Coordinates of C-alpha atoms in Angstrom, one line a residue:
Chain A
X1 CA -32.9 -21.4 -36.8
X2 CA -31.8 -17.9 -37.9
X3 CA -34.6 -16.4 -35.8
X4 CA -33.1 -18.1 -32.8
X5 CA -29.6 -17.0 -33.8
X6 CA -30.7 -13.4 -34.2
X7 CA -32.3 -13.5 -30.7
X8 CA -29.2 -15.0 -29.1
X9 CA -27.0 -12.5 -30.9
X10 CA -29.1 -9.6 -29.5
X11 CA -29.2 -11.1 -26.1
X12 CA -25.4 -11.6 -26.1
X13 CA -24.7 -8.0 -27.1
X14 CA -27.0 -6.5 -24.5
X15 CA -25.4 -8.7 -21.8
X16 CA -21.9 -7.6 -22.9
X17 CA -23.0 -4.0 -22.6
X18 CA -24.4 -4.6 -19.1
X19 CA -21.1 -6.3 -18.0
X20 CA -19.4 -2.9 -18.3
X21 CA -21.4 -1.4 -15.6
X22 CA -21.2 -4.3 -13.2
X23 CA -19.6 -3.7 -9.8
X24 CA -16.2 -5.3 -9.4
X25 CA -15.0 -4.6 -12.9
X26 CA -15.2 -6.5 -16.1
X27 CA -15.5 -10.3 -15.7
X28 CA -13.1 -11.6 -18.3
X29 CA -14.5 -15.2 -18.2
X30 CA -18.1 -14.1 -18.8
X31 CA -17.3 -11.6 -21.5
X32 CA -15.3 -14.3 -23.3
X33 CA -18.1 -16.8 -23.1
X34 CA -20.6 -14.1 -24.2
X35 CA -18.4 -13.1 -27.1
X36 CA -18.1 -16.7 -28.3
X37 CA -21.8 -17.3 -28.1
X38 CA -22.5 -14.1 -29.9
X39 CA -20.0 -15.0 -32.7
X40 CA -21.5 -18.4 -33.1
X41 CA -25.0 -17.0 -33.3
X42 CA -23.9 -14.3 -35.7
X43 CA -22.2 -16.8 -38.0
X44 CA -25.4 -18.8 -38.2
X45 CA -27.5 -15.8 -38.7
X46 CA -25.5 -14.4 -41.5
X47 CA -25.2 -17.7 -43.2
X48 CA -28.9 -18.3 -43.0
X49 CA -29.6 -14.8 -44.3
X50 CA -27.2 -15.3 -47.1
X51 CA -28.7 -18.6 -48.1
X52 CA -32.2 -17.1 -48.0
X53 CA -31.1 -14.3 -50.2
X54 CA -29.4 -16.7 -52.6
X55 CA -32.6 -18.7 -52.7
X56 CA -34.7 -15.7 -53.6
X57 CA -32.4 -14.9 -56.5
X58 CA -32.2 -18.4 -57.9
X59 CA -35.1 -20.5 -59.1
X60 CA -33.4 -23.7 -58.2
X61 CA -33.7 -24.2 -54.4
X62 CA -30.5 -25.1 -52.6
X63 CA -30.2 -27.2 -49.5
X64 CA -30.0 -24.9 -46.5
X65 CA -29.7 -27.5 -43.7
X66 CA -26.3 -28.8 -44.8
X67 CA -24.8 -25.4 -45.1
X68 CA -26.2 -24.1 -41.8
X69 CA -24.8 -27.0 -39.8
X70 CA -21.3 -26.3 -41.0
X71 CA -20.8 -22.9 -39.5
X72 CA -21.7 -24.1 -36.1
X73 CA -18.1 -24.6 -35.6
X74 CA -17.2 -21.6 -33.5
X75 CA -14.2 -20.1 -35.2
X76 CA -12.7 -16.6 -35.2
X77 CA -12.4 -16.6 -39.0
X78 CA -15.6 -15.7 -40.7
X79 CA -16.8 -17.9 -43.5
X80 CA -15.4 -16.8 -46.8
X81 CA -18.7 -17.2 -48.5
X82 CA -19.7 -13.6 -48.5
X83 CA -18.5 -11.3 -51.3
X84 CA -18.7 -7.5 -51.0
X85 CA -20.9 -7.4 -54.1
X86 CA -23.6 -9.6 -52.6
X87 CA -23.5 -7.7 -49.4
X88 CA -23.9 -4.3 -51.1
X89 CA -27.0 -5.5 -52.9
X90 CA -28.6 -6.6 -49.6
X91 CA -27.8 -3.5 -47.7
X92 CA -31.3 -2.4 -46.9
X93 CA -31.1 -1.0 -43.4
X94 CA -32.6 2.4 -42.9
X95 CA -30.2 5.2 -42.3
X96 CA -31.1 5.6 -38.6
X97 CA -30.1 2.0 -37.8
X98 CA -26.8 2.4 -39.6
X99 CA -25.9 5.4 -37.4
X100 CA -26.9 3.5 -34.3
X101 CA -24.6 0.7 -35.3
X102 CA -21.5 2.9 -34.8
X103 CA -20.1 0.2 -32.5
X104 CA -20.0 -2.5 -35.1
X105 CA -19.0 -0.2 -37.9
X106 CA -16.0 0.9 -36.0
X107 CA -15.3 -2.7 -35.3
X108 CA -15.4 -3.5 -38.9
X109 CA -13.0 -0.7 -39.7
X110 CA -10.5 -2.2 -37.2
X111 CA -10.7 -5.6 -38.7
X112 CA -10.9 -4.3 -42.1
X113 CA -9.2 -7.2 -43.8
X114 CA -11.8 -9.8 -43.0
X115 CA -14.8 -8.4 -41.3
X116 CA -15.8 -5.2 -43.0
X117 CA -18.2 -6.8 -45.5
X118 CA -19.9 -9.0 -42.9
X119 CA -20.4 -6.4 -40.2
X120 CA -21.4 -3.6 -42.5
X121 CA -24.9 -5.0 -42.6
X122 CA -26.1 -5.2 -39.1
X123 CA -29.6 -6.2 -38.1
X124 CA -32.0 -3.7 -36.5
X125 CA -32.1 -5.0 -33.0
X126 CA -28.9 -3.4 -31.7
X127 CA -29.3 -1.0 -28.8
X128 CA -30.0 2.6 -29.7
X129 CA -27.4 4.0 -27.2
X130 CA -24.2 4.9 -29.1
X131 CA -21.3 3.4 -27.3
X132 CA -17.9 5.1 -27.2
X133 CA -15.5 3.2 -29.4
X134 CA -11.8 2.8 -29.2
X135 CA -10.2 4.8 -32.0
X136 CA -6.7 4.0 -33.0
X137 CA -5.4 7.0 -31.0
X138 CA -7.0 5.8 -27.9
X139 CA -5.7 2.3 -28.4
X140 CA -2.1 3.6 -28.6
X141 CA -2.7 5.7 -25.5
X142 CA -3.9 2.6 -23.6
X143 CA -0.9 0.6 -24.6
X144 CA 1.3 3.3 -23.4
X145 CA 0.1 2.9 -19.9
X146 CA 2.2 -0.1 -18.8
X147 CA 1.8 -1.7 -15.4
X148 CA 4.2 -4.0 -13.8
X149 CA 2.7 -6.9 -12.0
X150 CA 4.0 -7.9 -8.6
X151 CA 5.6 -4.5 -8.2
X152 CA 8.5 -5.7 -10.3
X153 CA 9.1 -8.7 -8.0
X154 CA 7.9 -11.4 -10.4
X155 CA 10.5 -13.7 -11.7
X156 CA 9.3 -12.9 -15.2
X157 CA 11.6 -10.0 -15.8
X158 CA 10.1 -8.7 -19.0
X159 CA 6.6 -8.6 -17.5
X160 CA 4.6 -5.6 -18.5
X161 CA 0.9 -5.2 -18.7
X162 CA -1.2 -2.9 -20.6
X163 CA -4.2 -1.5 -18.9
X164 CA -6.9 -3.9 -19.8
X165 CA -9.2 -2.2 -22.2
X166 CA -12.6 -3.2 -21.0
X167 CA -14.4 -2.8 -24.2
X168 CA -12.0 -5.0 -26.1
X169 CA -14.1 -8.0 -25.5
X170 CA -17.0 -6.5 -27.4
X171 CA -14.8 -5.5 -30.2
X172 CA -13.3 -8.9 -30.6
X173 CA -16.7 -10.3 -31.5
Chain B
X1 CA -11.1 -43.6 7.5
X2 CA -13.0 -46.8 7.8
X3 CA -14.3 -48.4 4.7
X4 CA -17.6 -49.5 6.2
X5 CA -18.9 -46.1 5.6
X6 CA -19.6 -46.6 2.0
X7 CA -21.4 -49.8 2.5
X8 CA -23.8 -48.3 4.9
X9 CA -23.9 -44.7 3.8
X10 CA -25.9 -45.1 0.6
X11 CA -28.8 -44.4 0.5
X12 CA -27.8 -41.6 3.0
X13 CA -30.0 -40.8 6.0
X14 CA -29.1 -37.1 6.3
X15 CA -30.8 -35.1 9.1
X16 CA -30.5 -31.5 9.8
X17 CA -27.9 -30.7 12.5
X18 CA -28.3 -26.9 12.5
X19 CA -29.0 -24.0 10.2
X20 CA -27.9 -20.4 10.2
X21 CA -29.2 -17.4 8.3
X22 CA -26.5 -15.2 6.9
X23 CA -25.6 -12.8 4.1
X24 CA -25.2 -14.5 0.7
X25 CA -22.6 -17.2 1.3
X26 CA -19.9 -17.4 -1.3
X27 CA -17.6 -20.1 0.1
X28 CA -17.7 -22.9 2.7
X29 CA -14.8 -24.9 4.0
X30 CA -14.1 -27.4 6.8
X31 CA -10.7 -27.4 8.3
X32 CA -8.4 -30.4 8.2
X33 CA -9.9 -32.0 11.4
X34 CA -13.5 -31.0 10.7
X35 CA -13.6 -29.3 14.1
X36 CA -14.1 -25.9 12.4
X37 CA -16.2 -24.8 9.5
X38 CA -15.6 -21.4 7.8
X39 CA -18.0 -19.5 5.6
X40 CA -17.3 -16.4 3.6
X41 CA -20.0 -14.1 2.3
X42 CA -20.7 -11.4 -0.2
X43 CA -20.2 -8.7 2.4
X44 CA -16.5 -9.7 3.0
X45 CA -17.2 -11.4 6.3
X46 CA -15.9 -14.7 7.5
X47 CA -17.9 -16.7 10.1
X48 CA -16.2 -19.7 11.7
X49 CA -18.2 -22.4 13.4
X50 CA -16.8 -24.8 15.9
X51 CA -18.1 -28.3 16.6
X52 CA -19.4 -28.7 20.1
X53 CA -17.6 -31.3 22.1
X54 CA -19.5 -34.4 22.8
X55 CA -20.6 -34.5 26.4
X56 CA -22.2 -37.3 28.4
X57 CA -24.7 -34.8 29.9
X58 CA -26.2 -33.8 26.7
X59 CA -25.7 -36.6 24.2
X60 CA -28.4 -35.3 21.9
X61 CA -26.4 -32.2 21.2
X62 CA -23.6 -34.3 19.8
X63 CA -21.5 -32.5 17.3
X64 CA -23.5 -29.3 16.7
X65 CA -21.7 -26.4 15.1
X66 CA -21.9 -23.1 16.9
X67 CA -20.5 -19.7 15.9
X68 CA -16.9 -19.5 17.1
X69 CA -15.7 -16.3 15.5
X70 CA -16.9 -13.6 13.1
X71 CA -14.7 -11.0 11.5
X72 CA -14.6 -8.7 8.5
X73 CA -12.0 -10.1 6.3
X74 CA -12.2 -7.8 3.3
X75 CA -13.6 -4.4 2.7
X76 CA -14.7 -2.9 -0.6
X77 CA -11.8 -1.0 -2.3
X78 CA -11.4 1.3 -5.2
X79 CA -8.8 1.0 -7.9
X80 CA -8.2 4.6 -8.8
X81 CA -6.0 3.8 -11.8
X82 CA -8.6 1.8 -13.6
X83 CA -11.7 3.5 -11.9
X84 CA -12.9 0.1 -10.8
X85 CA -14.5 -1.0 -7.6
X86 CA -13.0 -4.1 -6.0
X87 CA -15.7 -6.3 -4.5
X88 CA -15.3 -7.4 -0.9
X89 CA -17.0 -10.7 -1.6
X90 CA -14.9 -13.7 -0.3
X91 CA -14.3 -16.0 -3.2
X92 CA -12.4 -18.7 -1.4
X93 CA -11.3 -19.8 2.1
X94 CA -8.6 -22.4 2.7
X95 CA -7.5 -23.6 6.1
X96 CA -3.9 -24.1 7.0
X97 CA -3.0 -27.3 9.0
X98 CA -3.0 -26.7 12.7
X99 CA 0.5 -26.3 14.2
X100 CA -0.2 -24.7 17.5
X101 CA -3.1 -23.6 19.6
X102 CA -4.2 -21.0 17.0
X103 CA -6.0 -21.6 13.8
X104 CA -4.9 -20.1 10.5
X105 CA -6.9 -19.6 7.3
X106 CA -6.4 -17.9 4.0
X107 CA -9.3 -15.9 2.6
X108 CA -9.4 -14.1 -0.7
X109 CA -11.5 -11.6 -2.7
X110 CA -10.9 -10.7 -6.3
X111 CA -7.6 -9.1 -5.7
X112 CA -6.1 -9.7 -2.3
X113 CA -5.3 -12.8 -0.2
X114 CA -5.1 -12.5 3.5
X115 CA -3.8 -14.9 6.2
X116 CA -5.9 -14.7 9.4
X117 CA -5.0 -16.0 12.8
X118 CA -7.8 -17.1 15.0
X119 CA -6.8 -17.5 18.6
X120 CA -8.4 -17.9 22.0
X121 CA -7.8 -15.7 24.9
X122 CA -9.1 -17.0 28.3
X123 CA -6.6 -15.4 30.6
X124 CA -5.4 -11.9 31.3
X125 CA -2.8 -10.3 33.4
X126 CA -4.1 -8.2 36.4
X127 CA -2.4 -6.0 39.0
X128 CA -0.3 -3.6 37.0
X129 CA 1.5 -1.0 38.9
X130 CA 1.3 1.9 36.5
X131 CA -2.3 1.6 35.3
X132 CA -5.8 0.7 36.6
X133 CA -7.7 -2.4 35.9
X134 CA -9.6 -0.5 33.2
X135 CA -6.4 0.8 31.6
X136 CA -6.2 4.4 32.9
X137 CA -2.8 5.6 33.9
X138 CA -2.4 5.9 37.7
X139 CA -1.1 9.1 39.2
X140 CA 2.5 8.3 40.1
X141 CA 2.1 10.0 43.4
X142 CA -0.4 7.4 44.6
X143 CA 1.9 4.4 43.9
X144 CA 3.4 3.4 47.2
X145 CA 4.0 -0.3 46.7
X146 CA 5.3 -2.6 44.0
X147 CA 3.4 -5.7 43.0
X148 CA 3.9 -8.4 40.4
X149 CA 0.9 -8.8 37.9
X150 CA -0.8 -12.2 38.0
X151 CA -2.6 -14.0 35.2
X152 CA -6.2 -14.6 36.0
X153 CA -8.9 -16.4 34.0
X154 CA -11.4 -14.4 32.0
X155 CA -14.3 -15.1 29.7
X156 CA -13.3 -16.8 26.6
X157 CA -12.6 -14.4 23.8
X158 CA -11.9 -15.5 20.3
X159 CA -9.9 -13.0 18.3
X160 CA -9.0 -12.9 14.6
X161 CA -6.0 -10.9 13.4
X162 CA -4.7 -10.5 9.9
X163 CA -1.2 -11.8 9.9
X164 CA -0.3 -11.4 6.2
X165 CA -1.7 -9.5 3.3
X166 CA -0.8 -10.8 -0.2
X167 CA -1.7 -8.1 -2.6
X168 CA -0.9 -6.4 -5.9
X169 CA -0.2 -9.6 -7.7
X170 CA -3.3 -10.1 -9.8
X171 CA -4.6 -8.0 -12.6
X172 CA -7.6 -10.2 -13.1
X173 CA -10.1 -11.7 -10.7
X174 CA -8.8 -14.3 -8.3
X175 CA -10.9 -17.5 -8.5
X176 CA -8.9 -20.0 -6.5
X177 CA -6.3 -20.4 -3.7
X178 CA -4.7 -23.6 -2.8
X179 CA -2.2 -24.5 0.0
X180 CA 0.7 -26.7 -0.9
X181 CA 1.3 -29.9 1.0
X182 CA 4.6 -28.5 2.1
X183 CA 2.6 -26.0 4.2
X184 CA 5.1 -23.3 3.3
X185 CA 3.7 -22.1 0.0
X186 CA 0.3 -21.5 -1.6
X187 CA -0.9 -20.4 -5.0
X188 CA -3.4 -17.9 -6.1
X189 CA -5.1 -18.1 -9.5
X190 CA -6.9 -15.5 -11.6
X191 CA -8.3 -15.7 -15.1
X192 CA -5.0 -15.8 -16.8
X193 CA -2.2 -16.3 -14.3
X194 CA -1.2 -18.4 -11.4
X195 CA 1.2 -17.1 -8.7
X196 CA 3.1 -19.0 -6.1
X197 CA 3.6 -17.4 -2.7
X198 CA 5.6 -18.2 0.4
X199 CA 3.3 -17.9 3.5
X200 CA 5.9 -15.8 5.2
X201 CA 6.6 -13.4 2.4
X202 CA 4.1 -10.9 1.2
X203 CA 6.1 -8.5 -1.1
X204 CA 7.1 -11.1 -3.7
X205 CA 5.3 -13.8 -5.6
X206 CA 6.4 -16.0 -8.4
X207 CA 4.3 -16.4 -11.6
X208 CA 4.2 -20.0 -12.5
X209 CA 1.5 -20.0 -15.2
X210 CA 0.6 -17.3 -17.7
X211 CA -1.8 -17.9 -20.5
X212 CA -2.3 -14.3 -21.4
X213 CA -1.9 -13.9 -25.2
X214 CA 0.2 -11.1 -26.6
X215 CA -2.9 -9.8 -28.3
X216 CA -5.9 -9.9 -26.0
X217 CA -8.2 -10.1 -28.9
X218 CA -6.8 -13.6 -29.5
X219 CA -8.0 -14.8 -26.1
X220 CA -9.8 -18.1 -26.4
X221 CA -9.7 -19.5 -22.9
X222 CA -9.3 -18.5 -19.3
X223 CA -8.3 -20.4 -16.1
X224 CA -11.3 -21.3 -14.0
X225 CA -9.8 -23.1 -11.0
X226 CA -6.5 -24.6 -9.7
X227 CA -5.4 -26.9 -6.9
X228 CA -2.3 -28.4 -5.6
X229 CA -1.9 -32.1 -5.3
X230 CA -2.7 -33.3 -1.8
X231 CA 0.6 -35.1 -1.3
X232 CA 3.0 -34.2 -4.1
X233 CA 4.2 -30.7 -3.4
X234 CA 5.5 -30.3 -7.0
X235 CA 2.2 -31.1 -8.7
X236 CA -0.9 -28.9 -9.4
X237 CA -3.7 -28.8 -11.9
X238 CA -5.7 -26.0 -13.4
X239 CA -8.9 -26.1 -15.4
X240 CA -10.0 -24.0 -18.2
X241 CA -13.1 -22.4 -19.7
X242 CA -12.8 -24.8 -22.6
X243 CA -13.3 -27.9 -20.5
X244 CA -9.7 -29.1 -20.3
X245 CA -7.5 -29.7 -17.3
X246 CA -3.7 -29.3 -17.3
X247 CA -1.5 -31.0 -14.8
X248 CA 1.8 -29.3 -14.2
X249 CA 5.0 -30.3 -12.5
X250 CA 7.0 -27.5 -10.9
X251 CA 10.2 -29.5 -11.1
X252 CA 10.1 -29.4 -14.9
X253 CA 10.6 -25.7 -15.2
X254 CA 10.1 -22.6 -13.2
X255 CA 7.4 -21.4 -15.5
X256 CA 4.8 -24.1 -16.0
X257 CA 3.3 -22.9 -19.3
X258 CA 3.9 -26.4 -20.7
X259 CA 1.7 -29.0 -19.1
X260 CA 2.8 -32.5 -18.1
X261 CA -0.6 -33.9 -18.7
X262 CA -3.6 -32.6 -20.6
X263 CA -7.1 -34.0 -19.7
X264 CA -9.8 -33.4 -22.2
X265 CA -12.8 -35.3 -23.4
X266 CA -13.6 -35.1 -27.1
X267 CA -16.8 -33.3 -27.7
X268 CA -19.9 -35.2 -28.6
X269 CA -21.0 -33.6 -32.0
X270 CA -24.6 -34.6 -31.5
X271 CA -24.8 -32.4 -28.4
X272 CA -23.5 -29.3 -30.2
X273 CA -25.5 -26.1 -29.7
X274 CA -24.9 -22.4 -29.3
X275 CA -24.1 -22.9 -25.7
X276 CA -21.7 -25.8 -26.0
X277 CA -18.8 -23.6 -25.1
X278 CA -20.5 -22.2 -22.0
X279 CA -21.6 -25.6 -20.6
X280 CA -18.3 -27.2 -21.1
X281 CA -16.5 -24.5 -19.0
X282 CA -15.2 -26.2 -15.8
X283 CA -16.3 -24.4 -12.7
X284 CA -14.5 -26.4 -10.1
X285 CA -11.6 -29.0 -9.9
X286 CA -10.8 -31.1 -6.9
X287 CA -8.2 -33.7 -6.2
X288 CA -9.4 -36.8 -4.4
X289 CA -8.0 -37.3 -0.9
X290 CA -6.0 -40.1 -2.1
X291 CA -4.5 -38.0 -4.9
X292 CA -5.2 -40.6 -7.5
X293 CA -8.3 -39.0 -9.0
X294 CA -9.5 -35.6 -10.1
X295 CA -13.0 -34.4 -10.1
X296 CA -14.3 -31.6 -12.4
X297 CA -17.7 -29.9 -12.5
X298 CA -19.1 -28.3 -15.6
X299 CA -22.6 -27.0 -16.0
X300 CA -24.5 -30.3 -16.5
X301 CA -22.1 -33.0 -15.3
X302 CA -19.5 -34.0 -12.7
X303 CA -16.6 -36.0 -14.0
X304 CA -14.0 -38.2 -12.3
X305 CA -10.7 -38.5 -14.0
X306 CA -7.9 -40.9 -13.4
X307 CA -4.6 -39.1 -13.3
X308 CA -3.1 -41.8 -15.5
X309 CA -5.7 -41.4 -18.2
X310 CA -5.9 -38.2 -20.1
X311 CA -8.1 -39.2 -23.0
X312 CA -11.4 -39.3 -21.2
X313 CA -12.9 -39.3 -17.8
X314 CA -13.2 -42.4 -15.7
X315 CA -16.8 -41.6 -14.7
X316 CA -19.4 -39.1 -15.8
X317 CA -22.4 -38.2 -13.6
X318 CA -25.4 -36.3 -14.9
X319 CA -26.3 -33.7 -12.3
X320 CA -29.4 -32.2 -14.0
X321 CA -29.5 -33.3 -17.6
X322 CA -33.1 -32.2 -17.9
X323 CA -31.7 -28.7 -18.2
X324 CA -30.1 -29.5 -21.6
X325 CA -33.2 -28.5 -23.5
X326 CA -33.6 -25.3 -21.5
X327 CA -30.2 -23.8 -22.1
X328 CA -31.6 -20.9 -24.0
X329 CA -33.8 -19.8 -21.1
X330 CA -30.9 -20.3 -18.7
X331 CA -28.8 -18.2 -20.9
X332 CA -31.4 -15.4 -20.8
X333 CA -31.6 -15.4 -17.0
X334 CA -27.8 -15.8 -16.7
X335 CA -28.1 -19.1 -14.8
X336 CA -26.0 -20.8 -17.4
X337 CA -23.1 -18.9 -16.0
X338 CA -23.5 -20.3 -12.4
X339 CA -20.4 -21.8 -11.1
X340 CA -21.1 -25.0 -9.1
X341 CA -18.6 -26.6 -6.9
X342 CA -18.1 -30.2 -6.1
X343 CA -16.7 -32.2 -3.2
X344 CA -15.4 -35.6 -2.2
X345 CA -16.3 -37.4 0.9
X346 CA -13.5 -38.5 3.2
X347 CA -13.0 -41.9 1.6
X348 CA -13.4 -40.7 -2.0
X349 CA -16.3 -43.0 -2.5
X350 CA -19.1 -40.4 -2.7
X351 CA -19.1 -37.1 -4.5
X352 CA -21.5 -34.2 -4.0
X353 CA -22.5 -31.2 -5.9
X354 CA -25.3 -28.6 -5.9
X355 CA -28.2 -27.8 -8.3
X356 CA -31.2 -25.6 -8.5
X357 CA -34.3 -25.4 -6.3
X358 CA -32.0 -25.9 -3.3
X359 CA -31.3 -29.4 -4.5
X360 CA -28.0 -31.1 -4.1
X361 CA -26.9 -34.4 -5.5
X362 CA -24.7 -37.2 -4.2
X363 CA -23.2 -39.9 -6.3
X364 CA -21.9 -43.2 -4.9
X365 CA -19.0 -44.1 -7.1
X366 CA -19.0 -47.8 -6.1
X367 CA -22.7 -48.7 -6.5
X368 CA -23.4 -46.0 -9.1
X369 CA -26.5 -44.9 -7.1
X370 CA -27.4 -41.3 -6.7
X371 CA -29.7 -39.3 -4.6
X372 CA -31.2 -35.8 -4.8
X373 CA -31.8 -34.0 -1.5
X374 CA -33.2 -30.6 -0.7
X375 CA -31.9 -28.0 1.7
X376 CA -34.8 -25.8 2.8
X377 CA -36.3 -24.6 6.0
X378 CA -39.7 -26.0 5.1
X379 CA -38.5 -29.5 4.6
X380 CA -35.9 -29.7 7.3
X381 CA -37.0 -30.4 10.8
X382 CA -34.1 -31.0 13.1
X383 CA -33.2 -34.7 13.3
X384 CA -35.8 -35.6 10.6
X385 CA -34.2 -37.5 7.8
X386 CA -34.2 -35.8 4.5
X387 CA -36.4 -37.4 2.0
X388 CA -35.0 -38.0 -1.5
X389 CA -36.4 -35.7 -4.1
X390 CA -37.0 -36.4 -7.8
X391 CA -37.4 -34.2 -10.8
X392 CA -40.0 -35.3 -13.3
X393 CA -38.9 -35.0 -16.9
X394 CA -41.6 -36.8 -18.7
X395 CA -45.3 -36.1 -19.0
X396 CA -46.7 -37.8 -16.0
X397 CA -45.7 -36.3 -12.7
X398 CA -45.9 -38.5 -9.6
X399 CA -47.3 -37.0 -6.4
X400 CA -44.0 -36.0 -4.7
X401 CA -42.1 -35.3 -7.9
X402 CA -41.4 -31.8 -9.1
X403 CA -41.6 -30.8 -12.7
X404 CA -38.7 -29.1 -14.5
X405 CA -40.8 -25.9 -15.1
X406 CA -41.5 -25.6 -11.4
X407 CA -37.9 -25.5 -10.4
X408 CA -36.9 -22.3 -8.7
X409 CA -33.7 -21.1 -10.4
X410 CA -33.0 -18.4 -7.9
X411 CA -32.5 -21.0 -5.3
X412 CA -29.1 -22.5 -6.2
X413 CA -26.6 -24.5 -4.2
X414 CA -23.2 -23.5 -5.5
X415 CA -21.1 -24.2 -2.4
X416 CA -20.9 -27.3 -0.3
X417 CA -18.4 -29.0 2.0
X418 CA -17.9 -32.4 3.4
X419 CA -16.3 -33.2 6.7
X420 CA -12.9 -34.8 6.2
X421 CA -13.7 -37.9 8.2
X422 CA -17.4 -38.1 9.0
X423 CA -20.6 -37.9 7.0
X424 CA -21.3 -34.4 8.0
X425 CA -22.0 -31.9 5.1
X426 CA -22.4 -28.2 5.0
X427 CA -24.6 -26.8 2.3
X428 CA -24.9 -23.1 1.5
X429 CA -28.3 -22.2 0.0
X430 CA -27.9 -18.6 -0.9
X431 CA -28.1 -17.0 2.5
X432 CA -28.7 -20.0 4.6
X433 CA -26.2 -22.5 5.8
X434 CA -27.4 -26.0 6.5
X435 CA -25.3 -28.6 8.3
X436 CA -26.5 -32.2 7.8
X437 CA -25.3 -35.3 9.5
X438 CA -25.8 -38.9 8.6
X439 CA -27.9 -40.5 11.3
X440 CA -26.0 -43.4 12.6
X441 CA -28.5 -46.0 13.9

């Protein structure tokens, strides 16, 4: 199950990357669906990995099936089962992979409250190409570019629009 | 619309009327009388077909569709602010009801809706005083007499002119347009917003639905399609990527963020998978002609809803359930994101939708029978009746069955249309358009 989850996660990420270069601009619908699928797969994968690690440590085997089924609920909140201590122990990635995972490390910095521990360990299948990531400065710059829809003729008076940051969809994963 | 059609139609005896090769077709639509059929393609072109008048001299050519007009509706554009190319692909075409000799249709790409007027010219004025027949200005010194120009017949010319351009109202990609039954307004829908326009006014539109969250990272669903009720000018529906449909009443408030009705079927937990979200996303929503029912298409099923029952659909039809075990491969090759459309027949008794391998499916709502037909050059001889096809799901494959693994997923039928009164269907198979007619014995 986690092998499948890992494969789907890798597939989703590479599809999200290729969306950026598509003609016609970012497809919001597809990037949303890809993000959701990637998140679901990631949740399964991490939970499975966690359980496997817990199994290795303890002599008494636990029941993996029941626990894996539960996180199939696609939710934005990551399961609270991971503690930083456990994660730090399992951080085995080679240095090269950690550098390549700049994308996800930056993401973890942005969602520092919840996601840092989870995304700090990233598997080794992520693309080697380093994607440019939104820093906080850039984010503010983007929000400063406001666009009015309908040339100001909409009946929604307070309507403003930030330039849609195309890589947000990836970050939101 | 006589009711005897549904007694005799199923099983259908569809025969090829005509077929045309084209660029990749992205939308197909009959006009309200069925006299005209419009197709839009990936290259931004619109081709309009007209049904040939029945003539006693050539009865075997009854009702063939021939090319009436071809024009370039949209061109590729570039958004300099966002450094994005805007595709010229025609996403949707909707006809306006005919009010005079000319025909009007709305066509849209990702960002801009255009109103096109298609009119015939079969006469021209001749005998001008100040210019020649070919348009050159005459030397005034040679003009010695005065004459009145007369109108003379000429070869029929069909011209298409853009009458209105409705632009700059959508940040996201337009997926639907729908003309209101008041014939004065229409709406355009993108991933997050729906705008209401007056057909006469292009510099102003009203936003009637906005589901954009304050923080885009909290986005969980997008609008996938929307349509006005066929008779009630205040009512419209829109579908979402989460598999729900919202019915809104424009009389309730100017901004229809709060729905009047919410249609959603509870998810079957035994069918849960990584791809549940994707396959529950609704790709098309269509009111029945009667306005009593709603039809939705998601990846594996077509559902018919009663407007008076929000808790679950009235009927669910499996289009190609044998794909349920193949979702991972379909995710890999992106087929799981294909957006199939669905259509009603004129009497709302039969529904039709496309599938893979150039198959399309029809479901008879009364008898609960269904049929799979194929649109392909090899299998379609003019006037030969289409043979029903069958996909083999089990181990043993019969002689004329096709196994799931042999299906060609590059041959998909996403767009179909049904004549408003007759059993004539238009099926777009990638870059071929097929028109089938029920053989009346």
